[in-house]
Each structure stands twice: as structure tokens, then as C-alpha cells.
PDB file of C-alpha atoms in Angstrom:
ATOM      1  CA  LYS A 274      -7.627   0.041 -17.804  1.00 59.00           C
ATOM      2  CA  ALA A 275      -5.719   0.228 -14.520  1.00 75.00           C
ATOM      3  CA  GLY A 276      -3.837  -2.870 -13.441  1.00 93.00           C
ATOM      4  CA  VAL A 277      -3.378  -4.369 -10.011  1.00 97.00           C
ATOM      5  CA  THR A 278      -1.953  -1.705  -7.705  1.00 97.00           C
ATOM      6  CA  GLN A 279       0.172  -2.507  -4.679  1.00 98.00           C
ATOM      7  CA  THR A 280       1.446  -0.195  -1.964  1.00 97.00           C
ATOM      8  CA  PRO A 281       3.992   0.423  -0.673  1.00 97.00           C
ATOM      9  CA  ARG A 282       6.498  -0.653  -3.318  1.00 96.00           C
ATOM     10  CA  TYR A 283       9.450  -0.808  -0.958  1.00 97.00           C
ATOM     11  CA  LEU A 284       9.744  -0.965   2.790  1.00 97.00           C
ATOM     12  CA  ILE A 285      12.264  -1.875   5.451  1.00 98.00           C
ATOM     13  CA  LYS A 286      11.187  -3.237   8.814  1.00 98.00           C
ATOM     14  CA  THR A 287      12.941  -4.487  11.915  1.00 98.00           C
ATOM     15  CA  ARG A 288      12.630  -8.018  13.291  1.00 98.00           C
ATOM     16  CA  GLY A 289       9.649  -8.322  15.592  1.00 98.00           C
ATOM     17  CA  GLN A 290       7.683  -5.530  13.961  1.00 98.00           C
ATOM     18  CA  GLN A 291       4.558  -6.029  11.909  1.00 98.00           C
ATOM     19  CA  VAL A 292       3.729  -4.866   8.398  1.00 98.00           C
ATOM     20  CA  THR A 293       0.577  -4.278   6.371  1.00 98.00           C
ATOM     21  CA  LEU A 294       0.587  -4.375   2.582  1.00 98.00           C
ATOM     22  CA  SER A 295      -2.240  -3.109   0.413  1.00 98.00           C
ATOM     23  CA  CYS A 296      -3.642  -4.245  -2.925  1.00 98.00           C
ATOM     24  CA  SER A 297      -6.247  -2.729  -5.235  1.00 98.00           C
ATOM     25  CA  PRO A 298      -7.433  -5.269  -7.814  1.00 97.00           C
ATOM     26  CA  ILE A 299      -8.413  -4.586 -11.405  1.00 95.00           C
ATOM     27  CA  SER A 300     -11.864  -3.033 -11.528  1.00 94.00           C
ATOM     28  CA  GLY A 301     -14.510  -5.753 -11.642  1.00 92.00           C
ATOM     29  CA  HIS A 302     -12.268  -8.464 -10.210  1.00 93.00           C
ATOM     30  CA  ARG A 303     -13.600 -10.021  -7.020  1.00 93.00           C
ATOM     31  CA  SER A 304     -10.861 -12.558  -6.380  1.00 93.00           C
ATOM     32  CA  VAL A 305      -7.596 -11.387  -4.841  1.00 96.00           C
ATOM     33  CA  SER A 306      -4.709 -13.712  -4.045  1.00 96.00           C
ATOM     34  CA  TRP A 307      -1.315 -13.139  -2.467  1.00 97.00           C
ATOM     35  CA  TYR A 308       2.042 -14.758  -3.200  1.00 97.00           C
ATOM     36  CA  GLN A 309       5.494 -14.602  -1.665  1.00 97.00           C
ATOM     37  CA  GLN A 310       8.499 -14.687  -3.991  1.00 96.00           C
ATOM     38  CA  THR A 311      12.019 -15.431  -2.780  1.00 93.00           C
ATOM     39  CA  PRO A 312      15.121 -16.524  -4.730  1.00 85.00           C
ATOM     40  CA  GLY A 313      15.229 -19.890  -2.991  1.00 80.00           C
ATOM     41  CA  GLN A 314      11.528 -20.830  -2.907  1.00 82.00           C
ATOM     42  CA  GLY A 315      10.152 -19.170  -6.016  1.00 88.00           C
ATOM     43  CA  LEU A 316       6.528 -18.045  -5.996  1.00 94.00           C
ATOM     44  CA  GLN A 317       4.549 -19.492  -3.095  1.00 95.00           C
ATOM     45  CA  PHE A 318       0.796 -19.110  -2.639  1.00 94.00           C
ATOM     46  CA  LEU A 319      -0.254 -17.376   0.590  1.00 96.00           C
ATOM     47  CA  PHE A 320      -4.052 -17.057   0.429  1.00 94.00           C
ATOM     48  CA  GLU A 321      -6.993 -16.055  -1.711  1.00 94.00           C
ATOM     49  CA  TYR A 322     -10.013 -13.926  -0.932  1.00 95.00           C
ATOM     50  CA  PHE A 323     -13.294 -13.785  -2.762  1.00 93.00           C
ATOM     51  CA  SER A 324     -16.195 -11.583  -1.731  1.00 91.00           C
ATOM     52  CA  GLU A 325     -14.511 -10.756   1.593  1.00 94.00           C
ATOM     53  CA  THR A 326     -14.073 -14.446   2.496  1.00 94.00           C
ATOM     54  CA  GLN A 327     -10.832 -16.392   2.579  1.00 93.00           C
ATOM     55  CA  ARG A 328     -11.404 -19.156   0.053  1.00 90.00           C
ATOM     56  CA  ASN A 329      -8.001 -20.821   0.022  1.00 89.00           C
ATOM     57  CA  LYS A 330      -4.846 -20.791   2.107  1.00 91.00           C
ATOM     58  CA  GLY A 331      -1.278 -21.851   1.481  1.00 92.00           C
ATOM     59  CA  ASN A 332       1.260 -23.374   3.831  1.00 92.00           C
ATOM     60  CA  PHE A 333       2.345 -20.342   5.829  1.00 96.00           C
ATOM     61  CA  PRO A 334       2.317 -19.756   9.598  1.00 96.00           C
ATOM     62  CA  GLY A 335      -0.462 -17.863  11.296  1.00 96.00           C
ATOM     63  CA  ARG A 336       1.702 -14.726  11.413  1.00 98.00           C
ATOM     64  CA  PHE A 337       0.576 -14.195   7.832  1.00 98.00           C
ATOM     65  CA  SER A 338      -2.994 -12.993   7.563  1.00 97.00           C
ATOM     66  CA  GLY A 339      -5.155 -11.062   5.202  1.00 97.00           C
ATOM     67  CA  ARG A 340      -8.543  -9.567   4.603  1.00 97.00           C
ATOM     68  CA  GLN A 341     -10.662  -8.235   1.820  1.00 98.00           C
ATOM     69  CA  PHE A 342     -13.008  -5.284   1.891  1.00 97.00           C
ATOM     70  CA  SER A 343     -16.397  -4.831   0.269  1.00 95.00           C
ATOM     71  CA  ASN A 344     -14.791  -2.930  -2.634  1.00 94.00           C
ATOM     72  CA  SER A 345     -12.520  -5.978  -3.265  1.00 95.00           C
ATOM     73  CA  ARG A 346      -9.409  -4.165  -2.069  1.00 97.00           C
ATOM     74  CA  SER A 347      -7.237  -6.410   0.063  1.00 98.00           C
ATOM     75  CA  GLU A 348      -4.592  -6.145   2.732  1.00 98.00           C
ATOM     76  CA  MET A 349      -2.132  -8.666   4.050  1.00 98.00           C
ATOM     77  CA  ASN A 350      -0.441  -8.451   7.409  1.00 98.00           C
ATOM     78  CA  VAL A 351       2.673 -10.111   8.710  1.00 98.00           C
ATOM     79  CA  SER A 352       3.227  -9.954  12.455  1.00 96.00           C
ATOM     80  CA  THR A 353       6.401 -10.582  14.451  1.00 97.00           C
ATOM     81  CA  LEU A 354       8.605 -10.241  11.402  1.00 98.00           C
ATOM     82  CA  GLU A 355      11.541 -12.583  10.911  1.00 97.00           C
ATOM     83  CA  LEU A 356      14.584 -12.141   8.676  1.00 97.00           C
ATOM     84  CA  GLY A 357      13.254 -14.922   6.443  1.00 95.00           C
ATOM     85  CA  ASP A 358      10.158 -12.886   5.663  1.00 97.00           C
ATOM     86  CA  SER A 359      12.241 -10.648   3.411  1.00 97.00           C
ATOM     87  CA  ALA A 360      10.702 -11.161  -0.015  1.00 97.00           C
ATOM     88  CA  LEU A 361       8.691  -9.723  -2.857  1.00 97.00           C
ATOM     89  CA  TYR A 362       4.995  -9.944  -1.966  1.00 98.00           C
ATOM     90  CA  LEU A 363       2.765 -10.122  -4.995  1.00 98.00           C
ATOM     91  CA  CYS A 364      -0.945  -9.535  -5.227  1.00 98.00           C
ATOM     92  CA  ALA A 365      -3.018 -10.942  -8.083  1.00 96.00           C
ATOM     93  CA  SER A 366      -6.621 -10.512  -9.119  1.00 95.00           C
ATOM     94  CA  SER A 367      -9.042 -12.305 -11.398  1.00 92.00           C
ATOM     95  CA  GLY A 368     -12.702 -12.442 -12.303  1.00 87.00           C
ATOM     96  CA  GLY A 369     -15.213 -10.330 -14.126  1.00 82.00           C
ATOM     97  CA  ALA A 370     -14.634  -9.980 -17.853  1.00 80.00           C
ATOM     98  CA  SER A 371     -11.138 -11.467 -17.457  1.00 80.00           C
ATOM     99  CA  GLY A 372     -12.612 -14.818 -16.445  1.00 81.00           C
ATOM    100  CA  ASN A 373      -9.972 -17.230 -15.218  1.00 83.00           C
ATOM    101  CA  THR A 374      -6.972 -15.085 -16.179  1.00 89.00           C
ATOM    102  CA  ILE A 375      -4.907 -14.030 -13.174  1.00 92.00           C
ATOM    103  CA  TYR A 376      -3.115 -10.683 -13.304  1.00 95.00           C
ATOM    104  CA  PHE A 377      -0.318  -9.634 -10.982  1.00 97.00           C
ATOM    105  CA  GLY A 378       0.708  -6.319  -9.505  1.00 97.00           C
ATOM    106  CA  GLU A 379       4.291  -5.047  -9.379  1.00 97.00           C
ATOM    107  CA  GLY A 380       4.728  -6.270  -5.828  1.00 97.00           C
ATOM    108  CA  SER A 381       5.873  -4.900  -2.500  1.00 97.00           C
ATOM    109  CA  TRP A 382       9.528  -5.431  -1.647  1.00 97.00           C
ATOM    110  CA  LEU A 383       9.885  -6.131   2.078  1.00 97.00           C
ATOM    111  CA  THR A 384      13.292  -6.169   3.715  1.00 97.00           C
ATOM    112  CA  VAL A 385      13.508  -7.260   7.349  1.00 98.00           C
ATOM    113  CA  VAL A 386      16.670  -6.215   9.192  1.00 97.00           C
TER     114      VAL A 386
ATOM    115  CA  GLU B 208       0.083 -32.325  -4.550  1.00 82.00           C
ATOM    116  CA  ASP B 209       0.449 -30.289  -7.729  1.00 88.00           C
ATOM    117  CA  GLN B 210       3.978 -30.113  -9.126  1.00 93.00           C
ATOM    118  CA  VAL B 211       5.510 -27.996 -11.861  1.00 96.00           C
ATOM    119  CA  THR B 212       9.055 -28.442 -13.195  1.00 97.00           C
ATOM    120  CA  GLN B 213      10.592 -26.070 -15.700  1.00 98.00           C
ATOM    121  CA  SER B 214      13.670 -26.678 -17.821  1.00 97.00           C
ATOM    122  CA  PRO B 215      16.219 -25.502 -18.491  1.00 97.00           C
ATOM    123  CA  GLU B 216      16.849 -23.287 -15.458  1.00 96.00           C
ATOM    124  CA  ALA B 217      18.754 -20.853 -17.638  1.00 97.00           C
ATOM    125  CA  LEU B 218      19.095 -20.449 -21.375  1.00 98.00           C
ATOM    126  CA  ARG B 219      21.377 -18.204 -23.401  1.00 98.00           C
ATOM    127  CA  LEU B 220      20.523 -17.575 -27.039  1.00 97.00           C
ATOM    128  CA  GLN B 221      21.915 -15.442 -29.798  1.00 98.00           C
ATOM    129  CA  GLU B 222      19.494 -13.006 -31.372  1.00 97.00           C
ATOM    130  CA  GLY B 223      17.521 -14.890 -34.012  1.00 97.00           C
ATOM    131  CA  GLU B 224      18.289 -18.333 -32.548  1.00 97.00           C
ATOM    132  CA  SER B 225      14.944 -20.083 -31.951  1.00 98.00           C
ATOM    133  CA  SER B 226      14.424 -22.441 -29.012  1.00 98.00           C
ATOM    134  CA  SER B 227      11.840 -23.919 -26.638  1.00 98.00           C
ATOM    135  CA  LEU B 228      11.243 -23.836 -22.904  1.00 98.00           C
ATOM    136  CA  ASN B 229       9.664 -26.822 -21.188  1.00 98.00           C
ATOM    137  CA  CYS B 230       7.138 -27.039 -18.373  1.00 98.00           C
ATOM    138  CA  SER B 231       6.265 -30.497 -17.014  1.00 98.00           C
ATOM    139  CA  TYR B 232       3.374 -30.799 -14.605  1.00 96.00           C
ATOM    140  CA  THR B 233       1.400 -33.201 -12.474  1.00 93.00           C
ATOM    141  CA  VAL B 234      -1.970 -31.985 -11.294  1.00 88.00           C
ATOM    142  CA  SER B 235      -5.274 -33.542 -10.338  1.00 84.00           C
ATOM    143  CA  GLY B 236      -7.683 -32.041 -12.813  1.00 84.00           C
ATOM    144  CA  LEU B 237      -6.054 -29.287 -14.834  1.00 88.00           C
ATOM    145  CA  ARG B 238      -8.131 -26.134 -14.826  1.00 89.00           C
ATOM    146  CA  GLY B 239      -5.570 -24.072 -16.705  1.00 93.00           C
ATOM    147  CA  LEU B 240      -1.855 -23.781 -17.443  1.00 96.00           C
ATOM    148  CA  PHE B 241      -0.489 -20.257 -17.357  1.00 97.00           C
ATOM    149  CA  TRP B 242       2.663 -18.710 -18.822  1.00 98.00           C
ATOM    150  CA  TYR B 243       4.046 -15.474 -17.431  1.00 98.00           C
ATOM    151  CA  ARG B 244       7.050 -13.318 -18.180  1.00 98.00           C
ATOM    152  CA  GLN B 245       8.835 -11.619 -15.293  1.00 97.00           C
ATOM    153  CA  ASP B 246      11.414  -8.859 -15.593  1.00 96.00           C
ATOM    154  CA  PRO B 247      13.778  -8.133 -12.687  1.00 91.00           C
ATOM    155  CA  GLY B 248      12.075  -6.226  -9.880  1.00 88.00           C
ATOM    156  CA  LYS B 249       8.633  -6.468 -11.476  1.00 92.00           C
ATOM    157  CA  GLY B 250       5.539  -8.598 -11.099  1.00 95.00           C
ATOM    158  CA  PRO B 251       4.763 -11.453 -13.513  1.00 97.00           C
ATOM    159  CA  GLU B 252       3.215 -10.311 -16.794  1.00 97.00           C
ATOM    160  CA  PHE B 253       0.488 -12.580 -18.177  1.00 96.00           C
ATOM    161  CA  LEU B 254       1.241 -14.212 -21.532  1.00 97.00           C
ATOM    162  CA  PHE B 255      -1.063 -17.201 -22.146  1.00 95.00           C
ATOM    163  CA  THR B 256      -3.582 -19.565 -20.603  1.00 95.00           C
ATOM    164  CA  LEU B 257      -3.992 -23.057 -22.066  1.00 96.00           C
ATOM    165  CA  TYR B 258      -6.896 -25.264 -21.016  1.00 93.00           C
ATOM    166  CA  SER B 259      -6.719 -28.573 -22.862  1.00 93.00           C
ATOM    167  CA  ALA B 260      -4.234 -30.864 -24.584  1.00 94.00           C
ATOM    168  CA  GLY B 261      -3.616 -29.876 -28.184  1.00 96.00           C
ATOM    169  CA  GLU B 262      -4.325 -26.214 -27.588  1.00 97.00           C
ATOM    170  CA  GLU B 263      -1.889 -23.645 -28.985  1.00 97.00           C
ATOM    171  CA  LYS B 264      -1.665 -19.880 -28.563  1.00 97.00           C
ATOM    172  CA  GLU B 265       0.612 -17.322 -30.199  1.00 97.00           C
ATOM    173  CA  LYS B 266       1.708 -13.806 -29.433  1.00 95.00           C
ATOM    174  CA  GLU B 267       4.388 -12.107 -31.515  1.00 95.00           C
ATOM    175  CA  ARG B 268       7.493 -14.345 -31.337  1.00 96.00           C
ATOM    176  CA  LEU B 269       6.014 -16.634 -28.673  1.00 98.00           C
ATOM    177  CA  LYS B 270       3.936 -19.752 -29.140  1.00 98.00           C
ATOM    178  CA  ALA B 271       2.655 -21.922 -26.288  1.00 98.00           C
ATOM    179  CA  THR B 272       1.510 -25.514 -26.695  1.00 98.00           C
ATOM    180  CA  LEU B 273       0.004 -28.018 -24.277  1.00 97.00           C
ATOM    181  CA  THR B 274      -0.014 -31.800 -23.962  1.00 94.00           C
ATOM    182  CA  LYS B 275      -1.393 -33.954 -21.125  1.00 91.00           C
ATOM    183  CA  LYS B 276       1.914 -33.842 -19.275  1.00 94.00           C
ATOM    184  CA  GLU B 277       3.803 -30.773 -20.410  1.00 97.00           C
ATOM    185  CA  SER B 278       3.732 -27.406 -22.083  1.00 98.00           C
ATOM    186  CA  PHE B 279       6.258 -25.773 -24.354  1.00 98.00           C
ATOM    187  CA  LEU B 280       6.948 -22.117 -24.921  1.00 98.00           C
ATOM    188  CA  HIS B 281       8.536 -21.743 -28.351  1.00 98.00           C
ATOM    189  CA  ILE B 282      10.477 -18.577 -29.037  1.00 98.00           C
ATOM    190  CA  THR B 283      11.042 -17.834 -32.712  1.00 98.00           C
ATOM    191  CA  ALA B 284      13.858 -15.489 -33.772  1.00 97.00           C
ATOM    192  CA  PRO B 285      14.197 -13.960 -30.289  1.00 97.00           C
ATOM    193  CA  LYS B 286      15.374 -10.405 -29.704  1.00 97.00           C
ATOM    194  CA  PRO B 287      17.332  -9.014 -26.720  1.00 97.00           C
ATOM    195  CA  GLU B 288      14.096  -7.525 -25.341  1.00 97.00           C
ATOM    196  CA  ASP B 289      12.767 -11.072 -24.898  1.00 97.00           C
ATOM    197  CA  SER B 290      15.314 -11.557 -22.113  1.00 98.00           C
ATOM    198  CA  ALA B 291      13.377 -12.274 -18.905  1.00 98.00           C
ATOM    199  CA  THR B 292      12.368 -15.099 -16.594  1.00 97.00           C
ATOM    200  CA  TYR B 293       9.517 -17.169 -17.982  1.00 98.00           C
ATOM    201  CA  LEU B 294       7.237 -18.753 -15.410  1.00 98.00           C
ATOM    202  CA  CYS B 295       4.808 -21.621 -15.853  1.00 98.00           C
ATOM    203  CA  ALA B 296       1.956 -22.244 -13.412  1.00 96.00           C
ATOM    204  CA  VAL B 297      -0.939 -24.689 -13.121  1.00 94.00           C
ATOM    205  CA  GLN B 298      -4.353 -24.248 -11.610  1.00 91.00           C
ATOM    206  CA  ALA B 299      -6.121 -27.349 -10.336  1.00 85.00           C
ATOM    207  CA  PHE B 300      -9.814 -27.986 -10.702  1.00 76.00           C
ATOM    208  CA  ASP B 301     -11.515 -28.580  -7.404  1.00 74.00           C
ATOM    209  CA  GLU B 302     -14.006 -26.751  -5.253  1.00 71.00           C
ATOM    210  CA  THR B 303     -11.322 -25.059  -3.184  1.00 71.00           C
ATOM    211  CA  SER B 304      -8.689 -24.229  -5.834  1.00 69.00           C
ATOM    212  CA  GLY B 305     -10.157 -20.835  -6.593  1.00 75.00           C
ATOM    213  CA  SER B 306      -7.402 -18.727  -8.098  1.00 74.00           C
ATOM    214  CA  ARG B 307      -4.555 -20.674  -6.548  1.00 83.00           C
ATOM    215  CA  LEU B 308      -1.590 -21.216  -8.871  1.00 89.00           C
ATOM    216  CA  THR B 309       1.334 -23.590  -8.381  1.00 93.00           C
ATOM    217  CA  PHE B 310       4.422 -22.154 -10.052  1.00 95.00           C
ATOM    218  CA  GLY B 311       7.561 -23.697 -11.453  1.00 96.00           C
ATOM    219  CA  GLU B 312      10.965 -22.224 -10.633  1.00 95.00           C
ATOM    220  CA  GLY B 313      11.139 -20.451 -13.986  1.00 96.00           C
ATOM    221  CA  THR B 314      13.548 -20.351 -16.928  1.00 97.00           C
ATOM    222  CA  GLN B 315      15.878 -17.362 -17.072  1.00 97.00           C
ATOM    223  CA  LEU B 316      16.272 -16.469 -20.722  1.00 98.00           C
ATOM    224  CA  THR B 317      19.082 -14.232 -21.984  1.00 98.00           C
ATOM    225  CA  VAL B 318      19.173 -13.191 -25.638  1.00 98.00           C
ATOM    226  CA  ASN B 319      22.466 -11.697 -26.758  1.00 97.00           C
ATOM    227  CA  PRO B 320      22.594  -9.229 -29.655  1.00 95.00           C
TER     228      PRO B 320
END
């Protein structure tokens, strides 16, 4: 059974640019959530999507946005990148036969220079 | 606001030396308490979900327990391959919580041969 797949795994962007990260959830999972992980702040919740609707949102500025498609795949976008946005961005999925269990992908490492 | 505190921040053990990691939490309506293992550069790997006080779950050398205020992850006769960061997270029960997890800062475990 394939796990949560995130692309790209590594990327470097320049301040002011924007970035789009992609996530394919485990087959049958309809909930997709995103987290930011940094050494100083730990894992911080960004937002959650369920059936193409944003169901929950964390405490991040509007530069962080996301969406979910009808096949449950999700993307998150960060506009006007700042140096502090450098982090590991993790996608997680849940639902279906897995019930409440939340599974994470390997993450996308974003470096902003 | 949900809060999760893990202790100790770091723990060094000799191979075979058993110990416990602590996760204290405050949450309005616990929906589930999750334990994950995270290796450097990788996403969190799901270990256990506990739902109610008194519940225990085991997997190989790991055993997780839950009370009304804290959870323990007991590691029996650890091996060097158990070295990782162990993360605890809580999920609150309310209409908007969805799959939102609040994480602790983690315990970095090192097991020396």
C-alpha cells in the first residue's frame, strides 16, 4: 500500500518568489493536512482539507494557502517567500479504513535564500 | 488552547537500558493521543494512538500508556536502531478539530551500543 507522497523533496527558492508543494494521500483517505516543521517551533499545523473544503486552519499568514482536488490530492502554496519560511513541510492524510490514524509523508524541504 | 509538553528533551541510553519518555497534555476533550517516531530528514512514522485513560498499546520494544493528564512511552531493552526523535501529539474533540494535531517538541533518544 503506497504511503503519502510529497513532491518535490527538496527545493531552493529566492525571497519574494512563490512555491507550490504537492501531496498525494494514501488511497481512500479524504482528509489531507499540512504542517510546517522548524528546529525552533517544532511541528505547527497549517491547514486541513476534507472533500475539497478547508475544514481547519492554523495560525499562519495569508501567504500560506492550499487546495484539494476531487481525487483528494492537495497542494499548498506560499507566496512572497521570506527567509523564515525555510522549513520541512509535511503532508498528512487520514480517513477510510485507517479511521482516525494520521499518516505523514516524507516532507518537502524548502530553503529560501 | 491545547498544550503538549514532552520530557526529557534529550535522553542517552546504553543498549539494553530501559527507560520512559513522558508526554503531559492539556486539551479540551481528548479525541486521541498519538506517538510518532521521526528519523533525521524524514517524516514522522506512526507508532500508536491511545483514546482513553488506562489504555495501553505495545509494539516490539515500545509500550505506550495513557492517563488523564499524561502518556508514557516505555522503551524496554533498547537497541541503537531505536535512536530517533519521539513525538507526542493530541487531537481535540470538537466539530472543527478534524485531523488537527498539536505536537510536543519531542524527545531525542540516542541509544549507544
